[in-house]
mmCIF file of C-alpha atoms and ligand atoms in Angstrom:
data_model
loop_
_atom_site.group_PDB
_atom_site.id
_atom_site.type_symbol
_atom_site.label_atom_id
_atom_site.label_comp_id
_atom_site.label_asym_id
_atom_site.label_seq_id
_atom_site.Cartn_x
_atom_site.Cartn_y
_atom_site.Cartn_z
ATOM 1 C CA MET A 28 26.940 32.642 110.704
ATOM 2 C CA ALA A 29 26.197 35.320 113.269
ATOM 3 C CA GLU A 30 28.921 37.947 113.509
ATOM 4 C CA ILE A 31 30.394 38.517 116.958
ATOM 5 C CA PHE A 32 30.800 42.220 116.247
ATOM 6 C CA ASP A 33 29.227 44.879 114.115
ATOM 7 C CA ILE A 34 32.365 44.969 111.963
ATOM 8 C CA GLU A 35 31.264 47.982 109.960
ATOM 9 C CA LYS A 36 30.948 49.977 113.174
ATOM 10 C CA ILE A 37 34.407 48.819 114.225
ATOM 11 C CA ARG A 38 35.868 49.737 110.837
ATOM 12 C CA GLU A 39 34.478 53.261 111.079
ATOM 13 C CA GLN A 40 36.979 53.773 113.873
ATOM 14 C CA TYR A 41 39.873 53.183 111.452
ATOM 15 C CA PRO A 42 39.957 55.832 108.693
ATOM 16 C CA ILE A 43 43.033 54.177 107.137
ATOM 17 C CA LEU A 44 40.901 51.179 106.160
ATOM 18 C CA GLN A 45 39.004 53.427 103.742
ATOM 19 C CA ARG A 46 42.030 54.122 101.576
ATOM 20 C CA THR A 47 42.915 52.425 98.348
ATOM 21 C CA VAL A 48 46.159 50.802 97.217
ATOM 22 C CA SER A 49 46.911 50.356 93.508
ATOM 23 C CA GLY A 50 43.394 51.661 92.871
ATOM 24 C CA LYS A 51 41.858 48.832 94.916
ATOM 25 C CA PRO A 52 40.297 48.944 98.384
ATOM 26 C CA LEU A 53 43.011 48.241 100.949
ATOM 27 C CA ILE A 54 42.868 44.801 102.549
ATOM 28 C CA TYR A 55 45.264 45.148 105.439
ATOM 29 C CA LEU A 56 46.599 41.743 106.480
ATOM 30 C CA ASP A 57 49.903 42.786 108.029
ATOM 31 C CA ASN A 58 48.609 43.053 111.565
ATOM 32 C CA ALA A 59 51.325 40.883 113.099
ATOM 33 C CA ALA A 60 53.847 43.547 112.040
ATOM 34 C CA THR A 61 51.712 46.386 113.337
ATOM 35 C CA SER A 62 48.004 46.865 113.753
ATOM 36 C CA GLN A 63 46.058 49.981 112.881
ATOM 37 C CA VAL A 64 44.943 52.436 115.548
ATOM 38 C CA PRO A 65 41.329 53.393 116.271
ATOM 39 C CA ARG A 66 40.176 57.000 116.423
ATOM 40 C CA CYS A 67 39.813 56.961 120.206
ATOM 41 C CA VAL A 68 43.549 56.322 120.596
ATOM 42 C CA VAL A 69 44.535 58.944 118.002
ATOM 43 C CA GLU A 70 42.229 61.386 119.790
ATOM 44 C CA GLY A 71 44.050 60.587 123.015
ATOM 45 C CA ILE A 72 47.334 61.574 121.382
ATOM 46 C CA GLU A 73 45.784 64.735 119.985
ATOM 47 C CA GLN A 74 44.227 65.652 123.303
ATOM 48 C CA MET A 75 47.523 65.299 125.129
ATOM 49 C CA TYR A 76 49.338 67.473 122.586
ATOM 50 C CA TYR A 77 46.597 70.094 122.625
ATOM 51 C CA THR A 78 45.897 70.230 126.341
ATOM 52 C CA THR A 79 48.367 68.440 128.582
ATOM 53 C CA LYS A 80 51.858 68.232 127.059
ATOM 54 C CA ALA A 81 54.317 68.643 129.886
ATOM 55 C CA ASN A 82 57.245 66.581 131.068
ATOM 56 C CA VAL A 83 56.321 63.986 133.625
ATOM 57 C CA HIS A 84 57.452 63.081 137.140
ATOM 58 C CA ARG A 85 59.317 66.231 138.065
ATOM 59 C CA GLY A 86 56.996 69.182 137.753
ATOM 60 C CA VAL A 87 54.914 70.910 140.368
ATOM 61 C CA HIS A 88 52.852 72.789 137.819
ATOM 62 C CA THR A 89 49.382 71.592 136.880
ATOM 63 C CA LEU A 90 50.148 70.378 133.376
ATOM 64 C CA SER A 91 53.071 68.302 134.549
ATOM 65 C CA GLN A 92 51.006 66.774 137.309
ATOM 66 C CA GLU A 93 48.175 65.971 134.932
ATOM 67 C CA ALA A 94 50.589 64.412 132.421
ATOM 68 C CA THR A 95 52.167 62.364 135.206
ATOM 69 C CA ASP A 96 48.747 61.193 136.366
ATOM 70 C CA MET A 97 47.897 60.094 132.833
ATOM 71 C CA VAL A 98 51.097 58.058 132.503
ATOM 72 C CA GLU A 99 50.553 56.492 135.908
ATOM 73 C CA LEU A 100 46.928 55.725 135.033
ATOM 74 C CA THR A 101 48.177 53.768 132.017
ATOM 75 C CA ARG A 102 50.600 51.927 134.269
ATOM 76 C CA GLU A 103 47.719 50.898 136.522
ATOM 77 C CA LYS A 104 45.667 49.786 133.490
ATOM 78 C CA VAL A 105 48.593 47.707 132.210
ATOM 79 C CA ARG A 106 48.895 46.159 135.655
ATOM 80 C CA ALA A 107 45.230 45.191 135.547
ATOM 81 C CA PHE A 108 45.505 44.023 131.914
ATOM 82 C CA LEU A 109 48.277 41.581 132.861
ATOM 83 C CA ASN A 110 46.924 40.910 136.358
ATOM 84 C CA ALA A 111 50.305 41.894 137.797
ATOM 85 C CA ALA A 112 50.508 42.229 141.563
ATOM 86 C CA SER A 113 51.815 45.799 141.600
ATOM 87 C CA THR A 114 52.495 48.795 139.341
ATOM 88 C CA ARG A 115 56.111 48.556 140.556
ATOM 89 C CA GLU A 116 56.327 45.556 138.247
ATOM 90 C CA ILE A 117 55.306 47.525 135.121
ATOM 91 C CA ILE A 118 58.154 49.220 133.260
ATOM 92 C CA PHE A 119 57.557 51.301 130.161
ATOM 93 C CA THR A 120 59.980 50.697 127.305
ATOM 94 C CA ARG A 121 60.059 51.543 123.612
ATOM 95 C CA GLY A 122 58.789 48.094 122.728
ATOM 96 C CA THR A 123 59.314 44.373 123.119
ATOM 97 C CA THR A 124 62.833 44.642 121.737
ATOM 98 C CA GLU A 125 63.929 47.137 124.366
ATOM 99 C CA ALA A 126 62.194 45.140 127.099
ATOM 100 C CA ILE A 127 64.112 41.970 126.173
ATOM 101 C CA ASN A 128 67.379 43.906 125.903
ATOM 102 C CA LEU A 129 66.738 45.310 129.356
ATOM 103 C CA VAL A 130 66.373 41.850 130.887
ATOM 104 C CA ALA A 131 69.269 40.352 128.925
ATOM 105 C CA HIS A 132 71.634 43.099 129.984
ATOM 106 C CA SER A 133 70.428 43.675 133.513
ATOM 107 C CA TYR A 134 69.479 40.183 134.678
ATOM 108 C CA GLY A 135 72.231 38.767 132.456
ATOM 109 C CA ASP A 136 74.805 40.770 134.422
ATOM 110 C CA ARG A 137 75.004 37.881 136.867
ATOM 111 C CA PHE A 138 75.755 35.198 134.270
ATOM 112 C CA VAL A 139 79.256 33.737 134.253
ATOM 113 C CA ASP A 140 81.314 31.717 131.785
ATOM 114 C CA GLY A 141 79.721 28.362 131.122
ATOM 115 C CA ASP A 142 76.148 29.441 131.975
ATOM 116 C CA GLU A 143 73.409 28.346 129.600
ATOM 117 C CA ILE A 144 70.331 30.082 128.205
ATOM 118 C CA ILE A 145 67.459 28.198 126.586
ATOM 119 C CA LEU A 146 65.745 29.772 123.562
ATOM 120 C CA THR A 147 63.564 28.170 120.912
ATOM 121 C CA VAL A 148 64.114 27.832 117.176
ATOM 122 C CA MET A 149 61.000 29.903 116.466
ATOM 123 C CA GLU A 150 62.210 33.059 118.266
ATOM 124 C CA HIS A 151 62.148 36.485 116.663
ATOM 125 C CA HIS A 152 65.598 38.064 116.340
ATOM 126 C CA ALA A 153 64.558 40.371 119.201
ATOM 127 C CA ASN A 154 64.685 37.328 121.467
ATOM 128 C CA ILE A 155 67.945 35.952 120.094
ATOM 129 C CA VAL A 156 70.359 38.796 119.457
ATOM 130 C CA PRO A 157 70.171 40.450 122.930
ATOM 131 C CA TRP A 158 71.277 37.122 124.445
ATOM 132 C CA GLN A 159 74.035 36.747 121.884
ATOM 133 C CA LEU A 160 75.336 40.221 122.732
ATOM 134 C CA LEU A 161 76.081 38.881 126.215
ATOM 135 C CA GLN A 162 78.437 36.403 124.581
ATOM 136 C CA ARG A 163 80.833 39.256 123.732
ATOM 137 C CA ASN A 164 82.067 39.333 127.302
ATOM 138 C CA LYS A 165 81.228 35.866 128.610
ATOM 139 C CA ARG A 166 81.331 32.346 127.261
ATOM 140 C CA LEU A 167 77.610 31.693 127.506
ATOM 141 C CA LYS A 168 75.982 28.775 125.772
ATOM 142 C CA ILE A 169 72.680 29.263 123.970
ATOM 143 C CA VAL A 170 70.724 26.043 123.559
ATOM 144 C CA VAL A 171 67.690 25.807 121.326
ATOM 145 C CA VAL A 172 64.370 23.982 121.665
ATOM 146 C CA PRO A 173 63.396 22.282 118.368
ATOM 147 C CA ILE A 174 59.958 22.107 116.734
ATOM 148 C CA ASN A 175 58.013 19.275 115.139
ATOM 149 C CA GLN A 176 56.618 19.246 111.592
ATOM 150 C CA ALA A 177 53.501 21.140 112.644
ATOM 151 C CA GLY A 178 55.618 23.933 114.118
ATOM 152 C CA GLU A 179 55.010 23.042 117.769
ATOM 153 C CA LEU A 180 57.763 23.078 120.360
ATOM 154 C CA ASP A 181 59.142 19.675 121.316
ATOM 155 C CA ILE A 182 58.519 19.807 125.054
ATOM 156 C CA ALA A 183 60.351 16.546 125.792
ATOM 157 C CA ALA A 184 63.424 17.932 124.021
ATOM 158 C CA TYR A 185 63.019 21.160 125.995
ATOM 159 C CA GLU A 186 63.056 19.283 129.300
ATOM 160 C CA ALA A 187 66.152 17.406 128.210
ATOM 161 C CA LEU A 188 68.028 20.684 127.564
ATOM 162 C CA PHE A 189 68.210 21.621 131.247
ATOM 163 C CA SER A 190 71.562 21.185 132.917
ATOM 164 C CA SER A 191 73.097 22.347 136.174
ATOM 165 C CA ARG A 192 74.324 25.415 134.218
ATOM 166 C CA THR A 193 70.918 26.514 132.863
ATOM 167 C CA ARG A 194 70.304 30.063 134.080
ATOM 168 C CA PHE A 195 67.486 31.413 131.946
ATOM 169 C CA VAL A 196 64.689 30.527 129.505
ATOM 170 C CA SER A 197 63.291 33.018 127.006
ATOM 171 C CA VAL A 198 60.403 32.001 124.779
ATOM 172 C CA ALA A 199 57.757 33.509 122.524
ATOM 173 C CA HIS A 200 54.182 33.238 123.745
ATOM 174 C CA ALA A 201 53.106 33.007 120.097
ATOM 175 C CA SER A 202 55.140 32.682 116.899
ATOM 176 C CA ASN A 203 55.084 35.594 114.461
ATOM 177 C CA VAL A 204 55.682 33.188 111.554
ATOM 178 C CA LEU A 205 53.943 29.908 112.306
ATOM 179 C CA GLY A 206 51.122 31.261 114.426
ATOM 180 C CA THR A 207 51.832 28.594 117.048
ATOM 181 C CA VAL A 208 50.654 29.487 120.532
ATOM 182 C CA ASN A 209 53.209 27.936 122.842
ATOM 183 C CA PRO A 210 52.272 26.179 126.111
ATOM 184 C CA VAL A 211 54.010 28.849 128.168
ATOM 185 C CA LYS A 212 52.492 27.763 131.486
ATOM 186 C CA GLN A 213 53.980 24.291 131.035
ATOM 187 C CA ILE A 214 57.274 25.787 129.832
ATOM 188 C CA ILE A 215 57.449 28.004 132.911
ATOM 189 C CA ASP A 216 56.546 25.182 135.304
ATOM 190 C CA ILE A 217 59.309 23.003 133.887
ATOM 191 C CA ALA A 218 61.856 25.839 134.150
ATOM 192 C CA HIS A 219 60.802 26.611 137.710
ATOM 193 C CA SER A 220 61.197 22.964 138.687
ATOM 194 C CA HIS A 221 64.866 23.542 137.789
ATOM 195 C CA GLY A 222 64.943 26.880 139.636
ATOM 196 C CA VAL A 223 65.270 28.808 136.337
ATOM 197 C CA PRO A 224 63.365 32.039 135.548
ATOM 198 C CA VAL A 225 61.488 32.585 132.281
ATOM 199 C CA LEU A 226 60.918 35.600 130.059
ATOM 200 C CA VAL A 227 57.888 35.395 127.794
ATOM 201 C CA ASP A 228 57.991 37.419 124.569
ATOM 202 C CA GLY A 229 54.356 38.408 124.299
ATOM 203 C CA ALA A 230 54.675 40.600 121.194
ATOM 204 C CA GLN A 231 52.314 38.345 119.235
ATOM 205 C CA ALA A 232 50.050 37.434 122.118
ATOM 206 C CA THR A 233 48.592 40.461 123.862
ATOM 207 C CA ALA A 234 46.281 41.469 120.992
ATOM 208 C CA HIS A 235 44.858 37.979 120.696
ATOM 209 C CA MET A 236 44.551 36.316 124.095
ATOM 210 C CA ALA A 237 44.093 37.156 127.740
ATOM 211 C CA VAL A 238 47.375 37.157 129.634
ATOM 212 C CA ASP A 239 47.577 36.645 133.382
ATOM 213 C CA VAL A 240 51.186 36.862 134.503
ATOM 214 C CA GLN A 241 50.362 35.571 137.983
ATOM 215 C CA ALA A 242 48.466 32.549 136.682
ATOM 216 C CA LEU A 243 51.347 31.851 134.279
ATOM 217 C CA ASP A 244 53.852 32.550 137.059
ATOM 218 C CA ALA A 245 55.936 34.344 134.381
ATOM 219 C CA ASP A 246 59.062 35.994 135.721
ATOM 220 C CA PHE A 247 59.201 38.538 132.887
ATOM 221 C CA TYR A 248 56.699 39.357 130.160
ATOM 222 C CA ALA A 249 57.370 41.752 127.263
ATOM 223 C CA PHE A 250 55.061 43.285 124.660
ATOM 224 C CA SER A 251 54.602 46.233 122.259
ATOM 225 C CA ALA A 252 51.608 48.580 122.139
ATOM 226 C CA HIS A 253 51.765 49.075 118.371
ATOM 227 C CA LYS A 254 50.776 45.465 117.673
ATOM 228 C CA MET A 255 47.603 45.757 119.769
ATOM 229 C CA TYR A 256 45.803 48.856 118.420
ATOM 230 C CA GLY A 257 48.093 51.125 120.402
ATOM 231 C CA PRO A 258 50.506 53.888 119.482
ATOM 232 C CA SER A 259 54.041 53.209 118.281
ATOM 233 C CA GLY A 260 57.007 53.804 120.551
ATOM 234 C CA VAL A 261 55.550 52.170 123.668
ATOM 235 C CA GLY A 262 56.270 48.778 125.128
ATOM 236 C CA VAL A 263 56.013 47.110 128.480
ATOM 237 C CA LEU A 264 58.261 44.931 130.530
ATOM 238 C CA TYR A 265 56.546 43.128 133.364
ATOM 239 C CA GLY A 266 58.937 41.658 135.913
ATOM 240 C CA LYS A 267 58.365 40.083 139.306
ATOM 241 C CA GLU A 268 59.183 42.708 141.877
ATOM 242 C CA ALA A 269 61.662 40.551 143.771
ATOM 243 C CA LEU A 270 63.633 39.938 140.581
ATOM 244 C CA LEU A 271 63.544 43.546 139.359
ATOM 245 C CA ALA A 272 64.568 44.854 142.773
ATOM 246 C CA ASP A 273 67.663 42.709 142.608
ATOM 247 C CA MET A 274 68.700 43.802 139.098
ATOM 248 C CA PRO A 275 71.085 46.643 138.219
ATOM 249 C CA PRO A 276 69.795 49.577 136.123
ATOM 250 C CA TYR A 277 69.907 49.087 132.362
ATOM 251 C CA GLN A 278 70.367 52.711 131.258
ATOM 252 C CA GLY A 279 71.445 55.698 133.290
ATOM 253 C CA GLY A 280 70.063 59.216 133.190
ATOM 254 C CA GLY A 281 67.335 61.385 134.611
ATOM 255 C CA GLU A 282 64.190 59.944 136.224
ATOM 256 C CA MET A 283 65.953 56.752 137.358
ATOM 257 C CA ILE A 284 68.059 58.195 140.165
ATOM 258 C CA GLY A 285 67.619 58.756 143.880
ATOM 259 C CA ASN A 286 70.540 61.079 144.460
ATOM 260 C CA VAL A 287 73.458 61.878 142.154
ATOM 261 C CA SER A 288 76.936 63.013 143.114
ATOM 262 C CA PHE A 289 80.285 62.459 141.463
ATOM 263 C CA GLU A 290 81.198 60.201 144.341
ATOM 264 C CA GLY A 291 78.284 57.893 143.683
ATOM 265 C CA THR A 292 74.649 57.716 142.734
ATOM 266 C CA THR A 293 71.672 55.987 144.261
ATOM 267 C CA PHE A 294 68.836 54.741 142.143
ATOM 268 C CA ALA A 295 65.117 55.397 142.177
ATOM 269 C CA GLU A 296 62.565 52.899 143.420
ATOM 270 C CA LEU A 297 60.814 50.519 141.049
ATOM 271 C CA PRO A 298 59.659 50.933 138.372
ATOM 272 C CA PHE A 299 61.529 54.212 137.783
ATOM 273 C CA LYS A 300 64.931 52.604 138.259
ATOM 274 C CA PHE A 301 64.459 51.157 134.773
ATOM 275 C CA GLU A 302 62.964 54.230 133.107
ATOM 276 C CA ALA A 303 65.914 56.510 132.380
ATOM 277 C CA GLY A 304 65.166 59.738 130.554
ATOM 278 C CA THR A 305 61.880 61.237 129.440
ATOM 279 C CA PRO A 306 59.524 58.433 128.465
ATOM 280 C CA ASP A 307 57.230 58.608 125.433
ATOM 281 C CA PHE A 308 54.631 60.088 127.752
ATOM 282 C CA VAL A 309 52.205 61.193 125.023
ATOM 283 C CA ASP A 310 51.898 57.715 123.583
ATOM 284 C CA ILE A 311 51.936 56.039 126.971
ATOM 285 C CA ALA A 312 49.036 58.252 128.038
ATOM 286 C CA ALA A 313 47.117 57.442 124.851
ATOM 287 C CA PHE A 314 47.810 53.725 125.297
ATOM 288 C CA SER A 315 45.424 53.806 128.229
ATOM 289 C CA ARG A 316 42.632 54.268 125.681
ATOM 290 C CA THR A 317 43.790 51.157 123.819
ATOM 291 C CA LEU A 318 43.432 49.145 126.989
ATOM 292 C CA ASP A 319 39.907 50.520 127.499
ATOM 293 C CA TYR A 320 39.134 49.704 123.872
ATOM 294 C CA LEU A 321 40.322 46.098 124.234
ATOM 295 C CA GLN A 322 38.289 45.713 127.387
ATOM 296 C CA MET A 323 35.230 47.126 125.667
ATOM 297 C CA LEU A 324 35.518 44.675 122.749
ATOM 298 C CA GLY A 325 36.589 41.756 124.935
ATOM 299 C CA ILE A 326 39.793 39.930 124.069
ATOM 300 C CA GLU A 327 37.911 36.595 123.911
ATOM 301 C CA ASN A 328 35.533 38.079 121.327
ATOM 302 C CA ILE A 329 38.452 39.390 119.293
ATOM 303 C CA ALA A 330 40.102 35.967 119.437
ATOM 304 C CA ALA A 331 36.896 34.194 118.379
ATOM 305 C CA HIS A 332 36.414 36.553 115.428
ATOM 306 C CA GLU A 333 40.030 36.149 114.306
ATOM 307 C CA GLN A 334 39.815 32.376 114.665
ATOM 308 C CA THR A 335 36.856 32.321 112.281
ATOM 309 C CA LEU A 336 38.864 34.344 109.764
ATOM 310 C CA LEU A 337 41.942 32.154 110.230
ATOM 311 C CA GLU A 338 39.969 28.959 109.676
ATOM 312 C CA ALA A 339 38.286 30.313 106.544
ATOM 313 C CA ALA A 340 41.583 31.611 105.146
ATOM 314 C CA THR A 341 43.337 28.321 105.890
ATOM 315 C CA ALA A 342 40.575 26.286 104.236
ATOM 316 C CA GLY A 343 40.608 28.615 101.215
ATOM 317 C CA LEU A 344 44.368 28.546 100.728
ATOM 318 C CA GLN A 345 44.437 24.757 101.080
ATOM 319 C CA GLN A 346 42.376 24.534 97.891
ATOM 320 C CA ILE A 347 45.010 26.371 95.829
ATOM 321 C CA PRO A 348 47.265 24.005 93.820
ATOM 322 C CA GLY A 349 50.968 24.385 94.537
ATOM 323 C CA LEU A 350 50.442 26.322 97.784
ATOM 324 C CA THR A 351 52.054 25.152 101.027
ATOM 325 C CA ILE A 352 51.064 26.425 104.472
ATOM 326 C CA TYR A 353 53.836 26.689 107.093
ATOM 327 C CA GLY A 354 52.633 26.186 110.641
ATOM 328 C CA THR A 355 49.831 23.736 111.289
ATOM 329 C CA ALA A 356 49.899 23.646 115.084
ATOM 330 C CA ALA A 357 46.771 22.555 116.911
ATOM 331 C CA HIS A 358 46.717 25.868 118.801
ATOM 332 C CA LYS A 359 47.296 28.836 116.486
ATOM 333 C CA HIS A 360 46.586 32.532 116.626
ATOM 334 C CA SER A 361 45.709 34.663 113.640
ATOM 335 C CA VAL A 362 48.877 34.261 111.556
ATOM 336 C CA LEU A 363 48.979 32.324 108.296
ATOM 337 C CA SER A 364 52.295 31.725 106.503
ATOM 338 C CA PHE A 365 52.551 30.159 103.071
ATOM 339 C CA LEU A 366 54.514 29.798 99.839
ATOM 340 C CA VAL A 367 53.523 29.069 96.267
ATOM 341 C CA ASP A 368 55.550 26.671 94.088
ATOM 342 C CA GLY A 369 57.824 28.473 91.672
ATOM 343 C CA ALA A 370 57.495 31.895 93.325
ATOM 344 C CA SER A 371 59.463 33.703 95.995
ATOM 345 C CA SER A 372 57.574 35.271 98.882
ATOM 346 C CA TYR A 373 58.435 38.694 97.405
ATOM 347 C CA ASP A 374 56.870 37.801 94.040
ATOM 348 C CA ILE A 375 53.628 36.897 95.776
ATOM 349 C CA GLY A 376 53.704 39.913 98.090
ATOM 350 C CA ILE A 377 54.269 42.393 95.270
ATOM 351 C CA LEU A 378 51.494 40.919 93.148
ATOM 352 C CA LEU A 379 49.067 40.817 96.079
ATOM 353 C CA ASP A 380 49.873 44.469 96.745
ATOM 354 C CA LYS A 381 48.821 45.266 93.182
ATOM 355 C CA LEU A 382 45.472 43.727 94.101
ATOM 356 C CA GLY A 383 45.220 45.870 97.229
ATOM 357 C CA VAL A 384 46.209 43.127 99.673
ATOM 358 C CA ALA A 385 48.922 44.071 102.190
ATOM 359 C CA VAL A 386 50.804 41.010 103.443
ATOM 360 C CA ARG A 387 54.320 40.635 104.798
ATOM 361 C CA THR A 388 57.028 38.697 102.992
ATOM 362 C CA GLY A 389 60.517 37.440 103.775
ATOM 363 C CA HIS A 390 62.101 35.959 106.874
ATOM 364 C CA HIS A 391 60.012 37.925 109.385
ATOM 365 C CA CYS A 392 63.083 38.477 111.596
ATOM 366 C CA ALA A 393 63.224 34.740 112.251
ATOM 367 C CA GLN A 394 66.123 33.521 110.123
ATOM 368 C CA PRO A 395 66.984 30.514 112.312
ATOM 369 C CA LEU A 396 63.391 29.321 111.883
ATOM 370 C CA MET A 397 63.628 29.802 108.110
ATOM 371 C CA ARG A 398 66.790 27.730 108.088
ATOM 372 C CA ARG A 399 65.007 25.018 110.075
ATOM 373 C CA LEU A 400 62.132 25.050 107.560
ATOM 374 C CA GLY A 401 64.601 25.010 104.661
ATOM 375 C CA ILE A 402 63.138 28.142 103.039
ATOM 376 C CA GLU A 403 64.163 31.770 102.522
ATOM 377 C CA GLY A 404 60.923 33.299 103.689
ATOM 378 C CA THR A 405 57.160 33.070 103.625
ATOM 379 C CA VAL A 406 54.183 35.189 102.712
ATOM 380 C CA ARG A 407 52.367 36.019 105.931
ATOM 381 C CA ALA A 408 48.770 37.111 106.266
ATOM 382 C CA SER A 409 47.694 38.103 109.767
ATOM 383 C CA PHE A 410 44.256 39.120 110.950
ATOM 384 C CA ALA A 411 42.855 41.673 113.352
ATOM 385 C CA VAL A 412 39.486 42.571 114.785
ATOM 386 C CA TYR A 413 38.596 44.880 111.879
ATOM 387 C CA ASN A 414 39.183 42.314 109.121
ATOM 388 C CA THR A 415 36.065 40.873 107.519
ATOM 389 C CA MET A 416 35.073 37.579 105.980
ATOM 390 C CA HIS A 417 34.646 39.444 102.715
ATOM 391 C CA GLU A 418 38.290 40.528 102.894
ATOM 392 C CA VAL A 419 39.345 36.947 103.565
ATOM 393 C CA GLU A 420 37.434 35.821 100.476
ATOM 394 C CA GLN A 421 39.091 38.572 98.408
ATOM 395 C CA PHE A 422 42.484 37.557 99.766
ATOM 396 C CA ILE A 423 41.916 33.896 98.860
ATOM 397 C CA ALA A 424 40.767 34.856 95.363
ATOM 398 C CA ALA A 425 43.755 37.190 94.881
ATOM 399 C CA THR A 426 46.183 34.515 96.071
ATOM 400 C CA ALA A 427 44.595 31.918 93.791
ATOM 401 C CA ARG A 428 44.976 34.315 90.873
ATOM 402 C CA VAL A 429 48.630 34.983 91.660
ATOM 403 C CA ALA A 430 49.390 31.285 92.201
ATOM 404 C CA LYS A 431 47.879 30.494 88.805
ATOM 405 C CA MET A 432 50.287 32.914 87.136
ATOM 406 C CA PHE A 433 53.209 30.948 88.512
ATOM 407 C CA ALA A 434 51.613 27.572 87.745
ATOM 408 C CA ARG A 435 51.525 28.506 84.049
ATOM 409 C CA LYS A 436 55.250 29.222 83.907
HETATM 410 N N1 PMP B 872 58.964 39.332 119.213
HETATM 411 C C1 PMP B 872 58.061 38.938 118.316
HETATM 412 C C2 PMP B 872 57.502 37.542 118.402
HETATM 413 C C3 PMP B 872 57.632 39.830 117.332
HETATM 414 O O1 PMP B 872 56.731 39.440 116.425
HETATM 415 C C4 PMP B 872 58.162 41.135 117.297
HETATM 416 C C5 PMP B 872 57.742 42.137 116.245
HETATM 417 N N2 PMP B 872 57.727 41.642 114.949
HETATM 418 C C6 PMP B 872 59.103 41.494 118.269
HETATM 419 C C7 PMP B 872 59.482 40.572 119.205
HETATM 420 C C8 PMP B 872 59.716 42.853 118.303
HETATM 421 O O2 PMP B 872 58.756 43.820 118.596
HETATM 422 P P1 PMP B 872 59.128 45.367 118.478
HETATM 423 O O3 PMP B 872 59.725 45.557 117.118
HETATM 424 O O4 PMP B 872 57.813 46.050 118.649
HETATM 425 O O5 PMP B 872 60.091 45.676 119.563
#
């Protein structure tokens, strides 16, 4: 089969992929936790440290202005990446987690006793706990959309959860455990027909599919740079301007103010109202190179390559006796969760590591989903643009070998 990319050329951009683990070539299949970073992005970080490190947004000197321009250039590229209407709708955060906390605390300020929030059973803890924290001060009800056997959301059950007290819906674009890609457009349309806004947790989506927040009509969209070939410490919250304008600040400090006095303080315009303190300007500036990189490769090409790997890995694992795959949705992204009879996910993960294969094990910060599946955790392999078919074959062979060890017991 013709390769979409020259994978060897792509891999040259990732020196980490040359290293060994346990004396074996590294096969990095933990991309859903964090992806590796290409040279061009690391060089962006280096360049900023070597030539342009200055605090942003409040300096008249050249370095500060250049640093500010670089951060604002990234903001414009993020706007284009998401097809947002304005850079005022793009807020830099530390990651998806902080973005969701921002919305929960700031938008959630208006919730009152008896209000209801709809989440789904497949949410990451980052999209559960911030909403629960609101329950410390208010009697809010969290209601949960169930899944079917394949790991797809039950949309009829979702529709039935709306009541006159529903105030918010927060849902993952794609599951970090099951790989399910949720029908977020449909989910948003249903919520809007009830006058309810929706936050989409895009942590597992932005590296694998094109996202158009206007086409989705998403009210909020959150993601992390480190899962999409970007630096750590940077995330984005997209929010519709009319909603953000009407929300109170989340954190207070420098950068987010208009005028401060002890009698009272006014707040900066969007998006700065939500960016208290010095942002991670070095990594934000370098993130601009990630967005160029993704555009150069083409997100559709990345998705097609990963889909080929996912299908081959799924077919290979299905042949292994005693192995169960969790998550068989019709529409999946490049995440593959499984367990082997007689072994815990940790057993499998540790043994695969000895064979050079890096996978994630455990509950994947989705304990309610584990409870729903009736298991403690899974082994999760997740693919990125730099993974090869050869690696997938090695992974299948390694898993078969490990599974056999447990079958003998
Ligand atoms: N949501 C989902 C679906 C995730 O997979 C993750 C990361 N595992 C997060 C939220 C949290 O992302 P971060 O830790 O980068 O804030």
